[in-house]
Amino acid sequence: MNILLATQNQGKLREFAALFKGVATLLFPGELGLCLEVEETGESFAENAERKAQAFAQASKLPSLADDSGLCVDALQGAPGVHSARYAASDAERIARLLDELKGCFEAQRAAHFSCILCLAFPDGRVFFSKGECHGKIAYAPRGSHGFGYDPLFELPNGKTMAELTPQEKALVSHRGLAARQMRTQLGVFR
Ligand code: ITT
């Protein structure tokens, strides 16, 4: 089955290529000369994932898989959440802003989780969802060089940040890995 990945995020693209290896043939928007800017005006990850998946499925006439994800911090009442990508202009600035907002927050107040909703949309309008969450806390300083986004600041229960995990280790525990495995199970039914 050919599936178009409805994302412009290079970090997500790399992870999906590994997560769906052998299950589906993934196509990337660039390969099809497709450049779509979908406004993420939804108030939930699910709404935004569906918006992106539907837009790409309609434009390409191919089954399209979108990921809407983000980091939810307890002490910030779930922020940055659906606004994670727009929290600041670059990964470094997003990390700096988060550290700044958590200044003075002790260990117990730094709980956070990554959330990921996947939506697979078919050109005929059918949509399928899967979900994954990964719980941990916000470190006091960034560590590690793997991954992308907030990974260097997200500390897992084993004491390592997500950016200190290899891509294979991240796939086993991450919000995206969990959601992808759930979607892969559903794809078994669709094939
Ligand atoms: P697309 O909409 O094109 O897929 P995006 O980066 O705008 O790309 P989102 O709106 O879903 O995607 O924003 C998710 C943001 O949350 C992302 O840009 C990162 O900053 C953060 N994020 C999501 N998953 C992450 C992960 O596995 N590791 C670190 N940060 C992550």
Coordinates of C-alpha atoms and ligand atoms in Angstrom, one line a residue:
M1 CA 0.0 0.0 0.0
N2 CA 1.3 3.5 -0.9
I3 CA 0.9 6.1 1.8
L4 CA 1.7 9.8 1.5
L5 CA 3.2 11.2 4.7
A6 CA 1.4 14.5 5.3
T7 CA 4.2 16.4 7.0
Q8 CA 6.9 18.9 6.3
N9 CA 8.8 18.0 9.5
Q10 CA 12.1 16.3 8.7
G11 CA 12.4 14.7 12.2
K12 CA 9.0 13.1 11.8
L13 CA 9.7 12.0 8.3
R14 CA 12.9 10.1 9.4
E15 CA 11.0 8.4 12.3
F16 CA 8.1 7.3 10.1
A17 CA 10.4 5.9 7.4
A18 CA 11.7 3.4 10.1
L19 CA 8.4 2.9 11.8
F20 CA 6.5 1.8 8.6
K21 CA 9.4 -0.1 7.0
G22 CA 8.1 -3.2 5.4
V23 CA 4.4 -2.4 6.1
A24 CA 3.7 0.3 3.6
T25 CA 5.5 2.2 0.9
L26 CA 5.8 5.7 2.2
L27 CA 5.8 8.7 -0.2
F28 CA 7.0 12.1 0.8
P29 CA 5.4 15.4 -0.3
G30 CA 8.6 16.6 -1.9
E31 CA 8.8 13.5 -4.2
L32 CA 5.4 14.4 -5.6
G33 CA 6.2 18.1 -5.9
L34 CA 3.4 18.7 -3.3
C35 CA 3.8 21.7 -1.1
L36 CA 0.7 22.2 1.0
E37 CA 0.4 24.6 4.0
V38 CA -2.4 23.5 6.2
E39 CA -3.5 25.9 8.9
E40 CA -3.5 24.2 12.3
T41 CA -6.5 26.0 13.7
G42 CA -7.9 23.0 15.6
E43 CA -8.0 23.0 19.4
S44 CA -7.0 19.4 19.7
F45 CA -4.2 17.1 18.3
A46 CA -7.0 15.0 16.6
E47 CA -8.6 17.9 14.9
N48 CA -5.3 19.1 13.5
A49 CA -4.2 15.6 12.4
E50 CA -7.4 15.1 10.6
R51 CA -7.2 18.5 8.9
K52 CA -3.7 17.8 7.6
A53 CA -4.5 14.2 6.5
Q54 CA -7.7 15.2 4.7
A55 CA -6.0 18.1 2.9
F56 CA -3.1 15.9 1.6
A57 CA -5.5 13.0 0.7
Q58 CA -7.7 15.4 -1.3
A59 CA -4.8 17.1 -3.1
S60 CA -2.9 13.8 -3.9
K61 CA -5.8 11.3 -4.2
L62 CA -3.6 9.0 -2.1
P63 CA -4.1 7.6 1.4
S64 CA -2.4 10.2 3.6
L65 CA -1.0 9.9 7.1
A66 CA -0.7 13.0 9.3
D67 CA 0.8 13.3 12.7
D68 CA -0.2 16.1 15.1
S69 CA 1.9 16.0 18.2
G70 CA 3.3 18.1 21.0
L71 CA 4.7 18.5 24.5
C72 CA 2.3 19.0 27.4
V73 CA 3.8 20.3 30.6
D74 CA 1.8 20.0 33.9
A75 CA 3.1 23.2 35.5
L76 CA 2.0 25.1 32.4
Q77 CA -1.5 23.7 32.4
G78 CA -0.7 21.5 29.3
A79 CA 1.2 24.1 27.3
P80 CA 2.8 24.3 24.8
G81 CA 0.5 21.4 23.7
V82 CA -1.1 21.9 20.3
H83 CA 1.0 25.1 20.0
S84 CA 4.3 23.2 20.4
A85 CA 5.6 23.9 16.9
R86 CA 4.6 27.6 17.1
Y87 CA 6.0 28.2 20.7
A88 CA 9.1 30.0 19.3
A89 CA 10.9 30.2 15.9
S90 CA 13.5 27.4 16.2
D91 CA 14.1 24.3 18.3
A92 CA 16.8 26.2 20.3
E93 CA 14.4 29.1 21.0
R94 CA 11.6 26.7 21.9
I95 CA 13.9 25.0 24.4
A96 CA 15.1 28.3 25.8
R97 CA 11.5 29.6 26.3
L98 CA 10.4 26.4 28.0
L99 CA 13.4 26.5 30.4
D100 CA 12.6 30.2 31.1
E101 CA 8.9 29.5 31.8
L102 CA 9.8 26.7 34.2
K103 CA 12.4 28.7 36.1
G104 CA 11.9 28.1 39.9
C105 CA 9.9 24.9 39.3
F106 CA 11.2 22.0 41.3
E107 CA 11.5 18.4 40.3
A108 CA 7.9 17.4 41.3
Q109 CA 6.4 20.2 39.3
R110 CA 8.2 19.4 36.0
A111 CA 6.1 16.4 34.9
A112 CA 5.3 16.4 31.2
H113 CA 4.2 14.1 28.4
F114 CA 4.5 14.0 24.7
S115 CA 1.3 13.2 22.9
C116 CA 0.8 12.1 19.3
I117 CA -2.3 11.5 17.2
L118 CA -2.0 9.9 13.8
C119 CA -4.8 10.2 11.2
L120 CA -4.9 8.2 8.1
A121 CA -7.3 9.7 5.5
F122 CA -8.4 8.1 2.3
P123 CA -9.4 10.1 -0.7
D124 CA -13.0 8.7 -0.4
G125 CA -13.3 10.5 3.0
R126 CA -12.7 7.6 5.4
V127 CA -10.4 8.4 8.4
F128 CA -8.7 6.2 11.0
F129 CA -6.9 7.4 14.1
S130 CA -4.3 6.1 16.6
K131 CA -2.8 7.6 19.7
G132 CA 0.4 7.5 21.8
E133 CA 1.6 9.2 24.9
C134 CA 5.0 9.2 26.6
H135 CA 5.5 10.4 30.1
G136 CA 8.5 12.0 31.8
K137 CA 9.7 15.4 33.0
I138 CA 11.4 18.5 31.8
A139 CA 15.2 18.5 32.6
Y140 CA 17.0 21.6 33.9
A141 CA 19.3 21.8 30.8
P142 CA 19.2 20.1 27.3
R143 CA 21.2 16.9 26.9
G144 CA 21.8 14.6 23.9
S145 CA 22.1 15.0 20.1
H146 CA 19.6 12.5 18.6
G147 CA 15.9 13.2 17.7
F148 CA 14.5 16.6 17.1
G149 CA 12.3 19.4 18.7
Y150 CA 12.1 19.2 22.5
D151 CA 13.9 15.8 22.8
P152 CA 17.0 17.2 24.5
L153 CA 14.8 18.5 27.4
F154 CA 12.5 15.6 27.8
E155 CA 13.7 13.2 30.5
L156 CA 12.4 9.7 30.7
P157 CA 12.0 7.7 34.0
N158 CA 15.4 6.0 33.3
G159 CA 17.1 9.4 33.7
K160 CA 18.1 9.8 30.0
T161 CA 16.6 12.5 27.8
M162 CA 14.8 11.5 24.6
A163 CA 17.8 12.9 22.7
E164 CA 20.2 10.6 24.5
L165 CA 18.3 7.6 23.0
T166 CA 19.2 6.0 19.7
P167 CA 16.5 6.3 17.0
Q168 CA 15.7 2.6 17.7
E169 CA 15.4 3.1 21.5
K170 CA 13.2 6.2 20.9
A171 CA 10.9 4.2 18.6
L172 CA 10.3 1.7 21.4
V173 CA 9.1 4.2 24.0
S174 CA 7.9 7.3 22.2
H175 CA 4.4 8.6 21.7
R176 CA 5.0 8.3 17.9
G177 CA 6.3 4.8 18.1
L178 CA 3.2 3.7 20.1
A179 CA 0.8 5.5 17.8
A180 CA 2.6 4.0 14.7
R181 CA 2.4 0.5 16.0
Q182 CA -1.3 0.9 16.7
M183 CA -1.8 2.3 13.1
R184 CA 0.3 -0.6 11.7
T185 CA -2.1 -3.1 13.3
Q186 CA -5.1 -1.3 11.7
L187 CA -3.2 -1.3 8.3
G188 CA -3.0 -5.0 8.5
V189 CA -6.8 -4.9 8.3
F190 CA -6.8 -2.4 5.4
R191 CA -4.4 -4.3 3.2
Ligands
ITT1 P1 3.8 19.0 10.3 O1 2.6 19.8 10.8 O2 4.2 19.4 8.9 O3 3.7 17.6 10.6 P2 5.0 20.4 12.6 O4 6.4 20.4 13.2 O5 4.3 21.7 12.4 O6 5.1 19.5 11.3 P3 3.1 19.7 14.7 O7 2.2 20.8 14.4 O8 2.5 18.4 15.0 O9 4.1 19.4 13.5 O10 4.0 20.2 15.9 C1 4.7 19.3 16.7 C2 5.8 19.9 17.4 O11 5.9 19.3 18.7 C3 7.1 19.7 16.7 O12 7.4 20.7 15.8 C4 8.1 19.6 17.9 O13 8.5 20.9 18.3 C5 7.2 18.9 19.0 N1 7.4 17.5 18.9 C6 6.5 16.6 18.4 N2 7.0 15.3 18.5 C7 8.2 15.4 19.0 C8 9.2 14.5 19.3 O14 9.1 13.2 19.1 N3 10.4 15.0 19.9 C9 10.5 16.3 20.1 N4 9.6 17.2 19.9 C10 8.5 16.8 19.3

